[in-house]
GROMACS .gro file of C-alpha atoms in nm:
model
  132
    1MET     CA    1  -8.393  -2.198  -1.844
    2SER     CA    2  -8.505  -2.188  -1.502
    3ILE     CA    3  -8.424  -1.931  -1.234
    4ALA     CA    4  -8.233  -2.193  -1.032
    5SER     CA    5  -8.011  -2.271  -1.329
    6GLU     CA    6  -7.950  -1.912  -1.403
    7ILE     CA    7  -7.858  -1.858  -1.040
    8LYS     CA    8  -7.614  -2.157  -1.061
    9ILE     CA    9  -7.466  -2.004  -1.367
   10LEU     CA   10  -7.440  -1.656  -1.212
   11THR     CA   11  -7.296  -1.813  -0.900
   12LEU     CA   12  -7.039  -2.013  -1.093
   13ALA     CA   13  -6.960  -1.697  -1.290
   14GLY     CA   14  -6.921  -1.498  -0.977
   15LEU     CA   15  -6.713  -1.769  -0.832
   16GLY     CA   16  -6.490  -1.770  -1.139
   17LEU     CA   17  -6.468  -1.400  -1.132
   18VAL     CA   18  -6.357  -1.398  -0.760
   19MET     CA   19  -6.106  -1.678  -0.843
   20SER     CA   20  -5.969  -1.483  -1.136
   21LEU     CA   21  -5.929  -1.166  -0.931
   22ALA     CA   22  -5.763  -1.370  -0.661
   23GLY     CA   23  -5.529  -1.531  -0.918
   24ASN     CA   24  -5.450  -1.196  -1.068
   25GLY     CA   25  -5.387  -1.045  -0.719
   26LEU     CA   26  -5.162  -1.330  -0.637
   27GLN     CA   27  -4.989  -1.296  -0.971
   28GLY     CA   28  -4.938  -0.915  -0.916
   29TYR     CA   29  -4.796  -0.984  -0.562
   30VAL     CA   30  -4.546  -1.238  -0.704
   31TYR     CA   31  -4.451  -0.999  -0.978
   32LEU     CA   32  -4.384  -0.724  -0.739
   33GLN     CA   33  -4.178  -0.957  -0.510
   34GLN     CA   34  -3.966  -1.062  -0.809
   35ARG     CA   35  -3.927  -0.709  -0.926
   36ASP     CA   36  -3.801  -0.596  -0.587
   37ALA     CA   37  -3.561  -0.892  -0.566
   38LEU     CA   38  -3.425  -0.820  -0.910
   39THR     CA   39  -3.388  -0.454  -0.823
   40GLU     CA   40  -3.204  -0.545  -0.504
   41ALA     CA   41  -2.981  -0.799  -0.689
   42ARG     CA   42  -2.890  -0.531  -0.944
   43THR     CA   43  -2.800  -0.285  -0.679
   44THR     CA   44  -2.587  -0.542  -0.510
   45LEU     CA   45  -2.419  -0.622  -0.837
   46THR     CA   46  -2.343  -0.259  -0.903
   47ASN     CA   47  -2.209  -0.204  -0.555
   48SER     CA   48  -1.993  -0.522  -0.575
   49ALA     CA   49  -1.850  -0.405  -0.916
   50GLU     CA   50  -1.770  -0.060  -0.769
   51ALA     CA   51  -1.610  -0.231  -0.464
   52THR     CA   52  -1.419  -0.463  -0.692
   53ASP     CA   53  -1.294  -0.167  -0.904
   54LEU     CA   54  -1.192   0.023  -0.593
   55ALA     CA   55  -0.994  -0.266  -0.457
   56GLN     CA   56  -0.820  -0.317  -0.800
   57ARG     CA   57  -0.716   0.047  -0.803
   58ALA     CA   58  -0.588   0.028  -0.449
   59ALA     CA   59  -0.400  -0.289  -0.535
   60ASN     CA   60  -0.245  -0.122  -0.830
   61SER     CA   61  -0.151   0.182  -0.630
   62CYS     CA   62   0.007  -0.040  -0.360
   63SER     CA   63   0.214  -0.232  -0.639
   64ALA     CA   64   0.333   0.103  -0.779
   65SER     CA   65   0.440   0.223  -0.433
   66ILE     CA   66   0.629  -0.104  -0.367
   67THR     CA   67   0.811  -0.074  -0.703
   68THR     CA   68   0.907   0.280  -0.608
   69LEU     CA   69   1.028   0.166  -0.270
   70GLU     CA   70   1.236  -0.109  -0.429
   71THR     CA   71   1.394   0.135  -0.661
   72SER     CA   72   1.466   0.370  -0.378
   73ALA     CA   73   1.610   0.086  -0.167
   74ALA     CA   74   1.844  -0.008  -0.439
   75VAL     CA   75   1.970   0.344  -0.477
   76GLN     CA   76   2.025   0.383  -0.098
   77ALA     CA   77   2.202   0.041  -0.090
   78ALA     CA   78   2.445   0.145  -0.360
   79LEU     CA   79   2.502   0.478  -0.178
   80ALA     CA   80   2.560   0.306   0.139
   81THR     CA   81   2.809   0.070  -0.011
   82GLN     CA   82   3.004   0.357  -0.156
   83ALA     CA   83   3.004   0.536   0.171
   84ARG     CA   84   3.126   0.229   0.361
   85GLU     CA   85   3.407   0.180   0.108
   86PHE     CA   86   3.511   0.547   0.139
   87ALA     CA   87   3.495   0.516   0.516
   88ASN     CA   88   3.713   0.203   0.521
   89LYS     CA   89   3.966   0.369   0.305
   90LEU     CA   90   3.974   0.680   0.524
   91ALA     CA   91   3.980   0.473   0.833
   92GLY     CA   92   4.284   0.288   0.692
   93LYS     CA   93   4.467   0.616   0.630
   94HIS     CA   94   4.388   0.725   0.982
   95ALA     CA   95   4.510   0.394   1.124
   96ALA     CA   96   4.825   0.418   0.933
   97ALA     CA   97   4.883   0.772   1.063
   98ALA     CA   98   4.812   0.662   1.422
   99ASP     CA   99   5.051   0.371   1.397
  100LYS     CA  100   5.311   0.610   1.258
  101ILE     CA  101   5.266   0.850   1.546
  102LEU     CA  102   5.275   0.580   1.805
  103SER     CA  103   5.580   0.412   1.645
  104THR     CA  104   5.788   0.733   1.625
  105PRO     CA  105   6.026   0.778   1.915
  106PRO     CA  106   6.007   1.099   2.116
  107ALA     CA  107   6.167   1.394   1.958
  108VAL     CA  108   6.315   1.490   2.295
  109PRO     CA  109   6.374   1.170   2.496
  110GLY     CA  110   6.285   1.203   2.859
  111ASN     CA  111   6.077   1.536   2.804
  112ASP     CA  112   5.715   1.442   2.704
  113CYS     CA  113   5.609   1.799   2.680
  114ALA     CA  114   5.892   1.912   2.452
  115SER     CA  115   5.835   1.602   2.239
  116ALA     CA  116   5.467   1.689   2.202
  117GLN     CA  117   5.551   2.054   2.112
  118ALA     CA  118   5.794   1.932   1.843
  119ARG     CA  119   5.536   1.684   1.700
  120VAL     CA  120   5.267   1.964   1.686
  121ALA     CA  121   5.517   2.187   1.513
  122ASP     CA  122   5.597   1.927   1.257
  123LEU     CA  123   5.213   1.847   1.194
  124LEU     CA  124   5.153   2.237   1.145
  125ALA     CA  125   5.446   2.268   0.900
  126ALA     CA  126   5.321   1.956   0.708
  127ARG     CA  127   4.973   2.106   0.684
  128LYS     CA  128   5.118   2.441   0.555
  129LYS     CA  129   5.297   2.256   0.277
  130GLY     CA  130   4.980   2.072   0.188
  131GLY     CA  131   5.047   1.739   0.348
  132ASP     CA  132   4.823   1.542   0.581
   0.00000   0.00000   0.00000
């Protein structure tokens, strides 16, 4: 073999070595880019899972609060209905008493003051006996 052919072989071997190093460098760069992208994707996935879990817990808490409010509203509505019924009965009694007072003729005709005194005396006597 001649020196020229040896130089060609060494040149080709050197060129092959440089190309191999460049290929390995490129492959390493691509690997590092993929690794970083995968790490970022895993972090995003973990954060998304945590956010989803937090949102689910918030929604469950909200649903439980709404259920509690519905129960409380039903109790308040029942109490309000009872209170209205009681108030209507009491108002009926008071209206009947007012009608009785207004329809009763004066105790002393022509003397409003004496009639009022007689009416107050009757009311006080009825209260002492346990009446309205």
